[in-house]
Short mmCIF file of C-alpha atoms in Angstrom, two decimals:
data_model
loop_
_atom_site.label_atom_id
_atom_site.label_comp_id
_atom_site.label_asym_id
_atom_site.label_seq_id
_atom_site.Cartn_x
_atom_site.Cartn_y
_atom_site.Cartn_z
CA UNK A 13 108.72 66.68 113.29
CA UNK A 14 112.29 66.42 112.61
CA UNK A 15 115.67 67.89 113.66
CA UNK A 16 116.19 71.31 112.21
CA UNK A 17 120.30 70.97 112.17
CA UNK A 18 119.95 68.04 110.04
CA UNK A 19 119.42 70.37 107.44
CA UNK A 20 120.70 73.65 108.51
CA UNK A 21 122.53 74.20 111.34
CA UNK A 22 121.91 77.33 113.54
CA UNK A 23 124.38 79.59 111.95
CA UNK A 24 122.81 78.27 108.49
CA UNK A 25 119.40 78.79 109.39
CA UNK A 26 120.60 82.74 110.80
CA UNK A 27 121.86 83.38 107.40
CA UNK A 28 118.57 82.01 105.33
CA UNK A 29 116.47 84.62 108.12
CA UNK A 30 119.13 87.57 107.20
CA UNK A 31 118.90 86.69 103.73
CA UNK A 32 114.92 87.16 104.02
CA UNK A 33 115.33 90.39 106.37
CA UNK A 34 117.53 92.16 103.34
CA UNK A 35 115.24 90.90 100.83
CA UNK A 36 112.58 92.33 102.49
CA UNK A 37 114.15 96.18 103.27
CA UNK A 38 113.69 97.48 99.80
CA UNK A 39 110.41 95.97 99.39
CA UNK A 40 106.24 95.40 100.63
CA UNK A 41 106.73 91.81 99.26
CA UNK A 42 106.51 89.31 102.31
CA UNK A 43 109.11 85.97 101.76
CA UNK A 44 108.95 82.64 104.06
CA UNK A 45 110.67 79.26 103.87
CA UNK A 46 109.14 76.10 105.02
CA UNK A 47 110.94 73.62 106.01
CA UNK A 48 109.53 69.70 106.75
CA UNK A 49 110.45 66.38 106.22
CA UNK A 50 108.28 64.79 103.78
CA UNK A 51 105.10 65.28 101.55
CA UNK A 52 102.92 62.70 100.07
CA UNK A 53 101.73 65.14 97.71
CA UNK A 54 103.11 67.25 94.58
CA UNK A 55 105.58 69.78 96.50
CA UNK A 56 103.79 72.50 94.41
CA UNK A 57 100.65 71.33 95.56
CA UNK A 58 101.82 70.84 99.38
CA UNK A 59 103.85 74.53 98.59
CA UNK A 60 100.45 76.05 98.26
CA UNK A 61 98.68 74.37 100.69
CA UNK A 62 101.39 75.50 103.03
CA UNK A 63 101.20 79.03 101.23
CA UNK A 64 97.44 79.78 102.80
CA UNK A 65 97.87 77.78 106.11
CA UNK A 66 100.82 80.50 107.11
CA UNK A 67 97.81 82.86 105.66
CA UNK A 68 100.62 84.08 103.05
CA UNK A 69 97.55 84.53 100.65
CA UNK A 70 96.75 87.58 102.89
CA UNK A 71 99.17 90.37 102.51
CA UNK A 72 97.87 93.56 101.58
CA UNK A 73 99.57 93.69 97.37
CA UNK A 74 98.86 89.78 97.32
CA UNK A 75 102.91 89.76 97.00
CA UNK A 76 104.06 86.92 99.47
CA UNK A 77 106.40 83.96 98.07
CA UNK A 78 107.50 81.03 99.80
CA UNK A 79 110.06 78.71 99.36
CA UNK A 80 108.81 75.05 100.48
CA UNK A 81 111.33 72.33 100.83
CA UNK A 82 110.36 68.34 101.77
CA UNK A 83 114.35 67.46 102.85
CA UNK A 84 114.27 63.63 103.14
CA UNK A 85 111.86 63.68 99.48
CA UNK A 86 114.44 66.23 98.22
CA UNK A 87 112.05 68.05 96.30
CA UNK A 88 111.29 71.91 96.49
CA UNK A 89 108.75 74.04 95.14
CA UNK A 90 108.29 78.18 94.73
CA UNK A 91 104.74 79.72 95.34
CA UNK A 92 104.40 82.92 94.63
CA UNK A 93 101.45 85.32 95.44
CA UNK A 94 98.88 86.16 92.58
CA UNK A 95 100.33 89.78 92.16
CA UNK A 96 103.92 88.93 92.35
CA UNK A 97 102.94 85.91 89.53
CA UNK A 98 101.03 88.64 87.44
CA UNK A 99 104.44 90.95 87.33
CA UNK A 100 107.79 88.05 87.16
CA UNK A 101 108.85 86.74 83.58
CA UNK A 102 107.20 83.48 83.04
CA UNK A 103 110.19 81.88 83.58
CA UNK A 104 111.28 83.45 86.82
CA UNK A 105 110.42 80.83 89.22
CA UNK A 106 111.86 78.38 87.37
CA UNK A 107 115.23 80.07 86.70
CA UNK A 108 114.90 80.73 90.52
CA UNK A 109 114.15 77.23 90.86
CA UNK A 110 117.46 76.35 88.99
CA UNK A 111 120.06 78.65 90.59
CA UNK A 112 118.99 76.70 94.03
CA UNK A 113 118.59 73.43 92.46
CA UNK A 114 122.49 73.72 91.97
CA UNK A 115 123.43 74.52 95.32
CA UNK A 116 121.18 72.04 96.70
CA UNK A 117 122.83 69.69 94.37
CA UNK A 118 126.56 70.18 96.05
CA UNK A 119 124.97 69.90 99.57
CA UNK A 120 124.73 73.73 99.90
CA UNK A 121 121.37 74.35 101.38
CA UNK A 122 121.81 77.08 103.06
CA UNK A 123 123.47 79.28 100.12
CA UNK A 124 120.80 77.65 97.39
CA UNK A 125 118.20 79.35 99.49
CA UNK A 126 119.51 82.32 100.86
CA UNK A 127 120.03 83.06 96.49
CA UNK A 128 116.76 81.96 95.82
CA UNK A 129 115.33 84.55 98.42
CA UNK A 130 117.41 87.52 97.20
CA UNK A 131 116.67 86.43 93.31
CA UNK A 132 113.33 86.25 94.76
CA UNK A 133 113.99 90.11 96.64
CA UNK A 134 115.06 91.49 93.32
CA UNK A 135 111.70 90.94 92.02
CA UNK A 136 109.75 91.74 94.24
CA UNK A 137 111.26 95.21 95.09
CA UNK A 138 110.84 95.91 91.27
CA UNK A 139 107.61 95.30 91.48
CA UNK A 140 106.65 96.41 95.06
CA UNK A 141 108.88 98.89 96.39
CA UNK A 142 108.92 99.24 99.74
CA UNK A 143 107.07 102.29 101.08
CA UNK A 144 106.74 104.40 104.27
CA UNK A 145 103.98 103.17 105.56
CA UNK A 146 105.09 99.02 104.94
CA UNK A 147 104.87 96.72 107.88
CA UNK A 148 106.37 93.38 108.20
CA UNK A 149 103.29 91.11 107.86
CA UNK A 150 104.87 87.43 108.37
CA UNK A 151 107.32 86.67 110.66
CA UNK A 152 110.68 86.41 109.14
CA UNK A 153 111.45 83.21 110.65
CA UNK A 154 111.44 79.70 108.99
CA UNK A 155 108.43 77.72 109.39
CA UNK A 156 109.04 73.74 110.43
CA UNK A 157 106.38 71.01 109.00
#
């Protein structure tokens, strides 16, 4: 386990669970972040391993994304949901991908993902509006590796 203010501090890691809280008013779609400090793996691989142990794979539209990040590997990946995959451009995650690449680039973590999850929230609430009867299946809260 490692520090969490080593990456974000506590204000940070506030704004990355507001950021996910707005994303997620105007939409069913479920987003989480995972946060550890290594992977000896692909982080797309270890993203989607990740993906079904916070049982992600089991919201009701099949419309969950997370954002995985391995901070001392500096490497990042975004797993999206089959029904959320089925509905993006093909080049959404990676433009998504890109926008926080840059911020993570300068040092800003906590702004590269907090625009990754609204990019992310635009999407999604295209796709999957929210509706009366949603509920809040994750926790909005970011998961430590």
């Amino acid at each position: 386990m490692f520090k969490r203010n080593r990456f974000l501090t506590n204000k940070e890691e506030e704004a990355v669970v507001d950021a996910i809280r707005t994303a997620e008013k105007n939409t069913s779609g479920e987003i989480r972040v995972h946060l550890e400090k290594k992977t000896s793996i692909a982080p797309m691989d270890r993203a989607v391993e990740v993906f079904h142990l916070l049982e992600m794979n089991n919201t009701k539209d099949a419309n969950g994304v997370l954002i995985y990040v391995a901070i001392d590997d500096k490497k990042f990946a975004i797993c999206g949901d089959k029904g959320i995959n089925e509905r993006v451009p093909a080049d959404f995650w990676e433009s998504t991908k890109n926008l926080m690449a840059n911020h993570f680039k300068n040092g800003d973590f906590k702004q590269g993902l907090v625009d990754g999850i609204l990019k992310a929230g635009e999407q999604l609430q295209t796709y999957f509006p929210y509706q009366d009867d949603d509920k809040n299946e994750l926790p909005d809260t970011i998961s430590i590796g």
